[in-house]
Short mmCIF file of C-alpha atoms and ligand atoms in Angstrom, two decimals:
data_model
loop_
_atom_site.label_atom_id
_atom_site.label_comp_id
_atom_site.label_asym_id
_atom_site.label_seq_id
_atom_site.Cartn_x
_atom_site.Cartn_y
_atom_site.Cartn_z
CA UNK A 1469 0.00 0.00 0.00
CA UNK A 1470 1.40 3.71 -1.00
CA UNK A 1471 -1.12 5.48 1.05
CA UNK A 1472 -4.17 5.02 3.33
CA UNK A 1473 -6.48 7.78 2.36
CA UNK A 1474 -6.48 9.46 -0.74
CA UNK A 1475 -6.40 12.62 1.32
CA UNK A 1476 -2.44 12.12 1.62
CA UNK A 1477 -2.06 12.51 -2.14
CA UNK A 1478 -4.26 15.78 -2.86
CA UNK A 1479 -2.94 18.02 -4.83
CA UNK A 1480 -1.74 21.42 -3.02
CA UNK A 1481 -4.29 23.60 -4.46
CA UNK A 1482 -7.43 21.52 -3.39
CA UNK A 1483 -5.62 20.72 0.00
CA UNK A 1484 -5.70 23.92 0.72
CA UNK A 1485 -9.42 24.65 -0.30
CA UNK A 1486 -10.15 22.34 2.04
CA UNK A 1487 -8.55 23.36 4.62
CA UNK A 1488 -9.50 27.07 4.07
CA UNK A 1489 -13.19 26.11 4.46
CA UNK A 1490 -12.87 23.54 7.63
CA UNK A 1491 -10.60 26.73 9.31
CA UNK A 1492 -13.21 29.12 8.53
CA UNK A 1493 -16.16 26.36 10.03
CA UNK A 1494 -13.90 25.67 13.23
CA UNK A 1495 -13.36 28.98 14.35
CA UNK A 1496 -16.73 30.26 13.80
CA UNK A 1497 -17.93 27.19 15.38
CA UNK A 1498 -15.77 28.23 18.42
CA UNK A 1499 -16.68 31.39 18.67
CA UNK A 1500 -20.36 30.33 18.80
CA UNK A 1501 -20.26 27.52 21.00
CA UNK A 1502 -16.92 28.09 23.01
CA UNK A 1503 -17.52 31.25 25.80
CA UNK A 1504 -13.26 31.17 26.34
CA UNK A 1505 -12.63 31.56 21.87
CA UNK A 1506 -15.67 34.09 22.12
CA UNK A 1507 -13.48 36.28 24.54
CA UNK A 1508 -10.08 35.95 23.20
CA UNK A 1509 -11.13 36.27 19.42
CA UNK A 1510 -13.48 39.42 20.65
CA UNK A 1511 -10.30 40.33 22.02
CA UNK A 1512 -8.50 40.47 19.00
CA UNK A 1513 -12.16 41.94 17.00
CA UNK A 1514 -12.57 38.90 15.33
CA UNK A 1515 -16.58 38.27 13.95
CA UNK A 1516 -17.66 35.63 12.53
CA UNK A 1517 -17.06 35.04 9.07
CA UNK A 1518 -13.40 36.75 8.60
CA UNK A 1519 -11.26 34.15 7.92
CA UNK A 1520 -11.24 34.48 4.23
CA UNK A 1521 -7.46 33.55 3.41
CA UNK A 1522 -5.39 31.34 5.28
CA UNK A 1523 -2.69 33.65 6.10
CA UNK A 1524 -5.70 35.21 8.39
CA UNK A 1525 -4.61 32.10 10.77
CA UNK A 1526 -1.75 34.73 12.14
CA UNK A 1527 -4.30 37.14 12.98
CA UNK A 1528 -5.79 34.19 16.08
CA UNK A 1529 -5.40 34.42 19.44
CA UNK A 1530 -2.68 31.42 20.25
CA UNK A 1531 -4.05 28.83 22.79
CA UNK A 1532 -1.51 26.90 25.63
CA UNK A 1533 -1.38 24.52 28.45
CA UNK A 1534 -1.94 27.00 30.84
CA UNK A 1535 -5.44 27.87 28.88
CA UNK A 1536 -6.71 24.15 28.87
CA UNK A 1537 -5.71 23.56 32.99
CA UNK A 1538 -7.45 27.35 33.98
CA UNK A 1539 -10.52 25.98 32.04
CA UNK A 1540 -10.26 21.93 33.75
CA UNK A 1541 -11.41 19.88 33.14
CA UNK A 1542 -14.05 20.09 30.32
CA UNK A 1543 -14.51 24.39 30.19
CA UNK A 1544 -12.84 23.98 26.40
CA UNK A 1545 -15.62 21.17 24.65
CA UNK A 1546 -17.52 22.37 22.21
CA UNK A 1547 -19.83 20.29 21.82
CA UNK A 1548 -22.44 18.72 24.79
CA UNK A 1549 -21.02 16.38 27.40
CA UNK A 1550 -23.42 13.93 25.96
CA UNK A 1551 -21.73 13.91 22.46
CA UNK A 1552 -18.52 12.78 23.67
CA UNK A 1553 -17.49 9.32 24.03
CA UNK A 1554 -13.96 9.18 25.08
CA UNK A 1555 -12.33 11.26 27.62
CA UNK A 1556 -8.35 11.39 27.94
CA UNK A 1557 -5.71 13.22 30.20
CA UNK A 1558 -2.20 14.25 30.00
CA UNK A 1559 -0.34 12.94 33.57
CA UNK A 1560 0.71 16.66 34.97
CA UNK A 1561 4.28 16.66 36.46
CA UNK A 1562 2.94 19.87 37.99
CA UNK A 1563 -1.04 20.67 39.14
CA UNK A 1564 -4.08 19.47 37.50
CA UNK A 1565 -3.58 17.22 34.13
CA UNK A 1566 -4.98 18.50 30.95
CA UNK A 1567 -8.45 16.81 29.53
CA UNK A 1568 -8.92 16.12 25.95
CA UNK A 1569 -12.56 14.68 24.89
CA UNK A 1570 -13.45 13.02 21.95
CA UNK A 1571 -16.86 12.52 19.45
CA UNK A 1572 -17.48 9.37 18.16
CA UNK A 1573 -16.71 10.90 14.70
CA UNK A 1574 -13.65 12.59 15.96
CA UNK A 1575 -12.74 8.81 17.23
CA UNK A 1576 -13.32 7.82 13.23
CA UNK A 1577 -11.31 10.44 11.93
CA UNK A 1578 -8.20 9.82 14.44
CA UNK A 1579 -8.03 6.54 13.95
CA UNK A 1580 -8.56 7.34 9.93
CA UNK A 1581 -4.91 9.48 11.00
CA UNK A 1582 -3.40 6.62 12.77
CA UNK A 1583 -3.73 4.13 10.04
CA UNK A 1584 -2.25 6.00 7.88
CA UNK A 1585 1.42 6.35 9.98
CA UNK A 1586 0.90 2.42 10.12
CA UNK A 1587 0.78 2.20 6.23
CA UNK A 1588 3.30 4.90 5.71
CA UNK A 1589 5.75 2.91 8.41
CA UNK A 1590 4.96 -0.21 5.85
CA UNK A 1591 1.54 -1.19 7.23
CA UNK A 1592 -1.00 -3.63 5.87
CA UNK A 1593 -3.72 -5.43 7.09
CA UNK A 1594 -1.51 -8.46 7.21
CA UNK A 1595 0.42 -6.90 9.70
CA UNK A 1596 -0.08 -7.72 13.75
CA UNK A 1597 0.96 -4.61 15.44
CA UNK A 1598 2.56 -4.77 18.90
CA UNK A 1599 1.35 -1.92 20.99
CA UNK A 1600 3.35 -1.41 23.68
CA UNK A 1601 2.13 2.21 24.26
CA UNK A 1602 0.26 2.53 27.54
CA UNK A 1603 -3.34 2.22 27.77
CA UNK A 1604 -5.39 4.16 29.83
CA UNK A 1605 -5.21 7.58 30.17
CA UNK A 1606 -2.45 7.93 27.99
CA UNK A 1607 -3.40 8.43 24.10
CA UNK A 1608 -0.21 6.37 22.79
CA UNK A 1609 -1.70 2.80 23.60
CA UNK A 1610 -5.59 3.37 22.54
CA UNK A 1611 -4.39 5.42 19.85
CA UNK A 1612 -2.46 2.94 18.11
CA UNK A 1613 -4.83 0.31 18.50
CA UNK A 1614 -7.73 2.08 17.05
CA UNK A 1615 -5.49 2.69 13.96
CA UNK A 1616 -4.20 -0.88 13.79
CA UNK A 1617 -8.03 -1.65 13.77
CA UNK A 1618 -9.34 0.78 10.97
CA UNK A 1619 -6.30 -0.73 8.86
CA UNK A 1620 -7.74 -3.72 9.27
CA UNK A 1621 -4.23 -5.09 10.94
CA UNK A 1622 -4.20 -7.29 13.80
CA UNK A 1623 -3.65 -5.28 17.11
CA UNK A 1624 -1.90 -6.92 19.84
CA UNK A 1625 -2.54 -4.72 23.39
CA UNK A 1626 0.47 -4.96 25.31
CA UNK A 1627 1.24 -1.91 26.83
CA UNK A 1628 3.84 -1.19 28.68
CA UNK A 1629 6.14 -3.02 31.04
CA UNK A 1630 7.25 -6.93 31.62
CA UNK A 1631 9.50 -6.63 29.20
CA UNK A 1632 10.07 -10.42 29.07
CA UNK A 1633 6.58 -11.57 28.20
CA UNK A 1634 6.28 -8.48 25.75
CA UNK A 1635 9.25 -10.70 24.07
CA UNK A 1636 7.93 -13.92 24.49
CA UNK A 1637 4.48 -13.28 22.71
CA UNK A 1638 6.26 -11.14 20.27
CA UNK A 1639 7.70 -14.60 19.26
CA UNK A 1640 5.04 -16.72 19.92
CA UNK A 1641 2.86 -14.46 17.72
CA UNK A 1642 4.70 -12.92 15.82
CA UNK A 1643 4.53 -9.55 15.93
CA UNK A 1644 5.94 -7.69 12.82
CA UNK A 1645 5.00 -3.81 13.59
CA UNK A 1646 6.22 -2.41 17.04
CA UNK A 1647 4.91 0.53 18.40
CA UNK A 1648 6.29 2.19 21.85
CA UNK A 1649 9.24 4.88 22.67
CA UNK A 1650 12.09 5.08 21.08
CA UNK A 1651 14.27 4.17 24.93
CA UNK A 1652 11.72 1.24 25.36
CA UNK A 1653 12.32 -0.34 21.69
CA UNK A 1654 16.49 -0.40 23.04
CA UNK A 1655 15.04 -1.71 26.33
CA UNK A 1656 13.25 -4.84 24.58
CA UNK A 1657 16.60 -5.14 22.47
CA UNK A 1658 18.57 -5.65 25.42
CA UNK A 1659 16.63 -7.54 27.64
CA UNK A 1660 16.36 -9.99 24.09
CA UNK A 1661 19.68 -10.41 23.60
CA UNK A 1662 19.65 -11.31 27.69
CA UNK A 1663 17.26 -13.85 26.98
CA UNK A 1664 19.08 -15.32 24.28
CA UNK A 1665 16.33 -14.38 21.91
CA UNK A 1666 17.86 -13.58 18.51
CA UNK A 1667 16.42 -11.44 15.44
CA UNK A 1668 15.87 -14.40 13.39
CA UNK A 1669 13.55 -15.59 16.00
CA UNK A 1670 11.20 -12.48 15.91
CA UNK A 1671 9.10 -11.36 13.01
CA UNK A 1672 9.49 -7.73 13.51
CA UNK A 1673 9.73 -5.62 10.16
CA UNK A 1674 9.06 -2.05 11.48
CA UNK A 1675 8.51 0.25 14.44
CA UNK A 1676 6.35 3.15 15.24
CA UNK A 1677 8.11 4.91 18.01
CA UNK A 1678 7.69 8.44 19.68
CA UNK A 1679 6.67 10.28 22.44
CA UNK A 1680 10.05 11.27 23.33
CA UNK A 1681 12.87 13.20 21.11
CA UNK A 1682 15.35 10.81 19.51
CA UNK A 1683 17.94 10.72 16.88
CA UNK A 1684 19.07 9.26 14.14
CA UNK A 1685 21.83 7.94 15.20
CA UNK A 1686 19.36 6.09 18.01
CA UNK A 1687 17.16 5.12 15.28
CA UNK A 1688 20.37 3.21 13.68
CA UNK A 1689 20.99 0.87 16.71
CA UNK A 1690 17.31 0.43 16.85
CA UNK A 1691 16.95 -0.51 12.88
CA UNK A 1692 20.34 -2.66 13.40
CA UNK A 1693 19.57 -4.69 16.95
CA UNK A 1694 16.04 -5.27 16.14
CA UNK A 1695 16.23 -5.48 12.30
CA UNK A 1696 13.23 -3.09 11.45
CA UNK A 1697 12.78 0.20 9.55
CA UNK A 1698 12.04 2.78 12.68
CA UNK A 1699 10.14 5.74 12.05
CA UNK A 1700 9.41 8.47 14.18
CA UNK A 1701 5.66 9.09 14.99
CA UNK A 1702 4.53 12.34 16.62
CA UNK A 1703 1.36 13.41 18.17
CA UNK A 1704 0.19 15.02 21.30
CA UNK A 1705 -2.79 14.51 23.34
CA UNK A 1706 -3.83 18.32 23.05
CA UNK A 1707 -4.16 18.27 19.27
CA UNK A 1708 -5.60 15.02 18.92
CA UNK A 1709 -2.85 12.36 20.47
CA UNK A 1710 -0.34 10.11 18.42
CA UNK A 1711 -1.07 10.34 14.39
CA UNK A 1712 -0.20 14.11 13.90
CA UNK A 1713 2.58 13.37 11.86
CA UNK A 1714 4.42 10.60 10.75
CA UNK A 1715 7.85 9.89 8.69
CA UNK A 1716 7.37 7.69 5.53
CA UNK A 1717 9.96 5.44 4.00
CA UNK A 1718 12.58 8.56 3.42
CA UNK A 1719 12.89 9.63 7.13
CA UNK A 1720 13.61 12.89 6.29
CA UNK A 1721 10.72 14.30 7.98
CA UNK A 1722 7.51 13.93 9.42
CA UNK A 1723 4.26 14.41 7.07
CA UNK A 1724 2.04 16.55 9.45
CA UNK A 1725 -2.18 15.34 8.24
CA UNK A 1726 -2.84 19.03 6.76
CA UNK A 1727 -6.32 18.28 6.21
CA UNK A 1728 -7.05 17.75 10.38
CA UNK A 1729 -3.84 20.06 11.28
CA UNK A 1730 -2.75 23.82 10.32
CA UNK A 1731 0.65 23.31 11.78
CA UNK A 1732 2.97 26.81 12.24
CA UNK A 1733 6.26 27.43 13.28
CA UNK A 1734 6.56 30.86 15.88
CA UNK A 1735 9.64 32.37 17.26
CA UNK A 1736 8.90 31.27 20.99
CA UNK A 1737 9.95 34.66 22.27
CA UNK A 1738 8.00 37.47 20.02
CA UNK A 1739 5.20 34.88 18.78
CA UNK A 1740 5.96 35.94 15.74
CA UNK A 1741 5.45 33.46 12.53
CA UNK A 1742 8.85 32.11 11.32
CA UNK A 1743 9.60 30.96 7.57
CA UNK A 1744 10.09 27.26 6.49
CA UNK A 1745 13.31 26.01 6.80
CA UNK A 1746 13.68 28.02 10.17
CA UNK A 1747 13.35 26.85 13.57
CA UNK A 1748 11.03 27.60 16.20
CA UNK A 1749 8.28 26.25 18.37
CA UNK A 1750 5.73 24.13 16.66
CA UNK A 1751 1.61 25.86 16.46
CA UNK A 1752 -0.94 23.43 15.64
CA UNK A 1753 -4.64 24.48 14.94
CA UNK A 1754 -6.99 21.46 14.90
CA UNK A 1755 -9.40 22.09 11.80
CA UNK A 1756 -11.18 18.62 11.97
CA UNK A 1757 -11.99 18.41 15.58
CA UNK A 1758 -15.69 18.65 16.92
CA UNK A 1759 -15.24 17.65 20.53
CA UNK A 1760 -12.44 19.85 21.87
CA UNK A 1761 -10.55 22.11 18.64
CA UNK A 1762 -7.44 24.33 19.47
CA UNK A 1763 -6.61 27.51 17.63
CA UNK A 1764 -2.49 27.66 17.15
CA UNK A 1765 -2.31 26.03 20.36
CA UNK A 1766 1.53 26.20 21.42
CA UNK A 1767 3.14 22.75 22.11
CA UNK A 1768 6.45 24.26 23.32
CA UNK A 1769 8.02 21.43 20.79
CA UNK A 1770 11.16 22.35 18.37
CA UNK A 1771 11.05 21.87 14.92
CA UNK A 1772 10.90 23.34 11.54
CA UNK A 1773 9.09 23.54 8.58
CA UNK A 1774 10.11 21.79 5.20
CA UNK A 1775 7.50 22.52 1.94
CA UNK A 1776 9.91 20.47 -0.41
CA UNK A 1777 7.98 17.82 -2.54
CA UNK A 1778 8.78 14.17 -1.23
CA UNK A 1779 9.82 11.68 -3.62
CA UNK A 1780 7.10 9.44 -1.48
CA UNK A 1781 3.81 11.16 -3.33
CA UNK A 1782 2.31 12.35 -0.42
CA UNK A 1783 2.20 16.37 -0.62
CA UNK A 1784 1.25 17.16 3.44
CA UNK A 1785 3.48 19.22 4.50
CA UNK A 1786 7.20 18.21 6.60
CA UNK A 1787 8.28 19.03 10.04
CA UNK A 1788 11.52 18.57 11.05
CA UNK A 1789 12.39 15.87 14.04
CA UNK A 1790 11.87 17.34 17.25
CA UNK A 1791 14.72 18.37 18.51
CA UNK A 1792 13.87 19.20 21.94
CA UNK A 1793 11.58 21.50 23.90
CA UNK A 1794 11.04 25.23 24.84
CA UNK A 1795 10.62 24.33 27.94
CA UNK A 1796 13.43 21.59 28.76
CA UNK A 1797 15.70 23.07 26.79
CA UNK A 1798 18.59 23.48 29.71
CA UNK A 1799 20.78 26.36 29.80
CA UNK A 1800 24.28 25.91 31.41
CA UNK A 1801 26.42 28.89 31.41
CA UNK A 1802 24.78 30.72 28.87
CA UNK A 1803 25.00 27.72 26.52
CA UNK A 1804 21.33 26.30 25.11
CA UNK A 1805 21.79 22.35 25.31
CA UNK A 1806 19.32 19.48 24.32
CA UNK A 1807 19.57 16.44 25.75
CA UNK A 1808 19.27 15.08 21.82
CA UNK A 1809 22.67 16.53 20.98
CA UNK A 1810 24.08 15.11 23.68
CA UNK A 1811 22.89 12.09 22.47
CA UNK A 1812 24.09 12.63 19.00
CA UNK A 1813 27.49 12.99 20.73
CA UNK A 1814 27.19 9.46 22.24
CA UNK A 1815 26.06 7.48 19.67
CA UNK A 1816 28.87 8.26 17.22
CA UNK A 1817 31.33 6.73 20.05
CA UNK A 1818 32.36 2.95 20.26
CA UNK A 1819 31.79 0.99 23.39
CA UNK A 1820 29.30 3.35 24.81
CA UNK A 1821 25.36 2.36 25.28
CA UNK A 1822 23.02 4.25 24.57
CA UNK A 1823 21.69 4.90 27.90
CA UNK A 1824 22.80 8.02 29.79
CA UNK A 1825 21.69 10.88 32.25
CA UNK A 1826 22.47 14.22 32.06
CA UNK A 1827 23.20 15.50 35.61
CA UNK A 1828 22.83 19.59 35.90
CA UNK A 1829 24.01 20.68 39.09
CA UNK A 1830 25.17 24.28 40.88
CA UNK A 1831 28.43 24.23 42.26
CA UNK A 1832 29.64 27.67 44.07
CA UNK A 1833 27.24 29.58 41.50
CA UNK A 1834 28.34 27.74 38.46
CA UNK A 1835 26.52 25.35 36.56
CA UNK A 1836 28.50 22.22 36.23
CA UNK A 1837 26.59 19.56 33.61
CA UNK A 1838 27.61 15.92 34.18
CA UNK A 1839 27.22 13.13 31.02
CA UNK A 1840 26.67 10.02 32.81
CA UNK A 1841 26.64 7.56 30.17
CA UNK A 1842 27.09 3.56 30.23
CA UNK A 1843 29.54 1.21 28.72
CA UNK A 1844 29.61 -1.97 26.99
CA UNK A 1845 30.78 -4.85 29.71
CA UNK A 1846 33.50 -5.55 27.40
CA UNK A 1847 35.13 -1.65 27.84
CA UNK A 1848 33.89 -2.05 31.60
CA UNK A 1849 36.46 -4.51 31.62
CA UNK A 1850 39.12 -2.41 30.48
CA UNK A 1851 41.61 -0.99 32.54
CA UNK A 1852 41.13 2.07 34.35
CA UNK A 1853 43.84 4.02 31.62
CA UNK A 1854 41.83 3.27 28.94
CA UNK A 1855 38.24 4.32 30.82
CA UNK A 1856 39.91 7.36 31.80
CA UNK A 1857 41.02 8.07 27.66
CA UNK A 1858 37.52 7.21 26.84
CA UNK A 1859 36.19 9.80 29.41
CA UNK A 1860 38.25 12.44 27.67
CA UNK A 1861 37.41 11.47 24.68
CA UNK A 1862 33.99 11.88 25.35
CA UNK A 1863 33.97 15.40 27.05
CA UNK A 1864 36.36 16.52 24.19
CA UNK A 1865 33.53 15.53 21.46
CA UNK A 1866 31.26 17.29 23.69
CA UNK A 1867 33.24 20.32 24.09
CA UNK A 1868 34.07 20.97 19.98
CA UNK A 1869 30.00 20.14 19.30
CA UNK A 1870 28.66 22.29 22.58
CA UNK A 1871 31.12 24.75 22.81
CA UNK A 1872 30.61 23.51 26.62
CA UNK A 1873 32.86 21.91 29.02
CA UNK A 1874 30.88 18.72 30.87
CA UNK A 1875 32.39 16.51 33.47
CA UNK A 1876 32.07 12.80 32.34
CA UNK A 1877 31.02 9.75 34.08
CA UNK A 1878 31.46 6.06 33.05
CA UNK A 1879 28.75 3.65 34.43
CA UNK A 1880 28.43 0.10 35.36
CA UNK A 1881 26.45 -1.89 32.40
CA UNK A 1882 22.95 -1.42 33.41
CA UNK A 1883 23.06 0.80 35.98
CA UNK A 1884 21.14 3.54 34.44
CA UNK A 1885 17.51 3.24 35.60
CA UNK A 1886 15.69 1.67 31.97
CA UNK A 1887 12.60 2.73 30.57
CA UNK A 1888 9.15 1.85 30.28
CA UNK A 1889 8.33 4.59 28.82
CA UNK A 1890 9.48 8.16 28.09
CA UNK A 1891 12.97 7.66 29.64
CA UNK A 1892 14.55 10.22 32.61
CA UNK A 1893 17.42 12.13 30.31
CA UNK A 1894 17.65 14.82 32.69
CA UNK A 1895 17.93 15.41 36.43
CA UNK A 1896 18.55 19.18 37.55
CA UNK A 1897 19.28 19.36 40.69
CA UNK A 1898 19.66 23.46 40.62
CA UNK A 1899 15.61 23.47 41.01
CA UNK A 1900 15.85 21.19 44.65
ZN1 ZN B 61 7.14 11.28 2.17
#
């Protein structure tokens, strides 16, 4: 299969109709039935009917986190609680979650959005599709399955967590299309090759994996241990949950569903709309939403914009990886650092795993940033000269790519907490 729904393939012009008139329907819809929209779009002397371009998008009010918790839990619906049929929730690190609700036809059309990242991963209906998202709550592990289900695929509901029996009924049933984080897919690779379980003994051809940033070089030793094609999906519970945007079979990029998603990219600081090509936080505004629709609702997400044709036929729109976020973007000395260069850093290094924890920490007023980062057993068995040269070695790469000094720290195999989900890169211990 190419493509899912036909949608994928529309050509610019009538892709853009489209989503000229569903804009123009969801805001006035808003306005009408949504008392917050009514007050910030008065606010900015918006009536109804005055969306008549799409660069009128800039002229909206932008929508955040903070908007959705001051309104908890359902102040945002626009539509009757009796028309919704799913409720889910964000787990807040901080205060009250966030609460997204569903329609039954918003339901259709995001599982509609999930099948298609499961055919552009390689998908069919032949496929049984291991989700070891969690269910619940969560959108990752209902999300999936829904979309497995409208493809017509075989979902398998795992979830997340024992790790072992995950692998045993991946090779009992075989499995061929995994679907969890990025950390989690390394996870199952190790504890396999603990198990003795090899990859000829698995049927796995491909994985969906997200909900954390990762890189390419990660997505290498994923592809390699597990022998799949990994592809990065991306999705957020605010906008509609996993099935925003999904890479096809050139991974460069993610193909953001322009016909259920304006997405924008905004210079964080000003607001202010940035070009394609340049990077900034990522705006969505939900255009095919009737339960809860956000105008340019801020995800605090990095990326950038790519309008470049893809050789795969579908002509939605790119967005750059993520490459971290607004908000855990660290600053150490003055110097901006994501946790995915870092990473990039790590990964190009023999002998080192790819699990590590970046340690941020104030000593006498000066931010000191610790790399704690595993090795193999067989360089744990080194001698102490040659972990010592490999330390360097390590802060020096991270030096010329940071422009940052970082003390380094060798750990024992597998003493790095693992995860079952979005993994712990970061501990800052300047907040405590
Ligand atoms: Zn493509």
């Amino acid at each position: 299969m190419d493509y899912f729904n036909p949608v994928e393939v529309l050509e610019r012009e009538r892709l853009e109709e489209l989503q000229l008139q569903r804009l123009r329907e969801t805001v006035d819809r808003l306005y009408e039935k949504v008392p917050f929209y009514r007050k910030k779009l008065d606010e900015v002397g918006y009536r109804p009917g005055d969306i008549r371009d799409l660069s009128d998008l800039k002229k909206l009010p932008f929508t955040t986190k903070d908007d959705l918790r001051e309104n908890y839990p359902f102040g945002l619906f626009a539509v009757p609680m009796r028309d919704i049929v799913r409720i889910h929730a964000s787990s807040g690190t901080t205060g009250k979650p966030t609460v997204v609700g569903y329609t039954a036809n918003d339901i259709r059309v995001w599982a509609d959005l999930v099948a298609r990242t499961i055919v552009a991963a390689g998908g069919t209906p032949d496929d049984i599709v291991h989700v070891a998202y969690g269910y619940g709550l969560f959108t990752g592990g209902l999300g999936l399955h829904y979309g497995a289900e409208m493809l017509g695929a075989t979902a398998l509901p795992m979830s997340g967590g024992n790790t072992k029996r995950q692998i045993r009924l991946m090779v009992d049933f075989g499995s061929t299309i995994l679907c969890c984080t990025p950390s989690y897919a390394l996870n199952i690779a190790e504890v396999m090759r603990e198990m003795g379980v090899t990859r000829d003994m698995i049927k796995l051809k491909a994985g969906i994996l997200g909900a954390e940033p990762w890189t390419d070089e990660m997505r290498r030793q994923i592809e390699e241990e597990l022998g799949i094609s990994a592809h990065d999906i991306y999705g957020l519970s605010e906008v509609v949950g996993p099935g925003v945007s999904i890479e096809c079979g050139e991974k460069n990029g993610l193909h953001v569903f322009e016909d259920s998603f304006i997405p924008e990219i905004i210079d964080p600081d000003t607001g202010e709309s940035l070009p394609p090509g340049q990077r900034g936080e990522l705006v969505f505004t939900n255009i095919n939403k009737e339960g809860l629709a956000l105008l340019r609702y801020r995800t605090r997400d990095i990326s950038a914009l790519d309008v470049s044709p893809c050789p795969c036929g579908r002509t939605h729109i790119r967005m750059k990886r993520i490459t971290g976020r607004t908000d855990d973007m660290l600053i150490i000395r003055g110097v901006n650092v994501f946790p995915s260069q870092v990473e990039a850093v790590l990964m190009q290094i023999p002998g080192i795993s790819p699990h590590y924890q970046l340690v941020v920490d104030r000593v006498e007023n000066l931010d000191v940033l610790e790399v704690q980062v595993e090795v193999s057993p067989e360089v744990f068995s080194d001698e102490i000269k040659r972990l010592e040269e490999l330390e360097r070695r390590i802060a020096d790469e991270v030096q010329s790519y940071l422009g940052l000094s970082v003390k380094v720290r060798l750990m024992e195999p597998r003493s790095i907490q693992r995860s079952e989900g979005k993994a712990v890169r970061v501990i800052d211990r300047r907040k405590m």
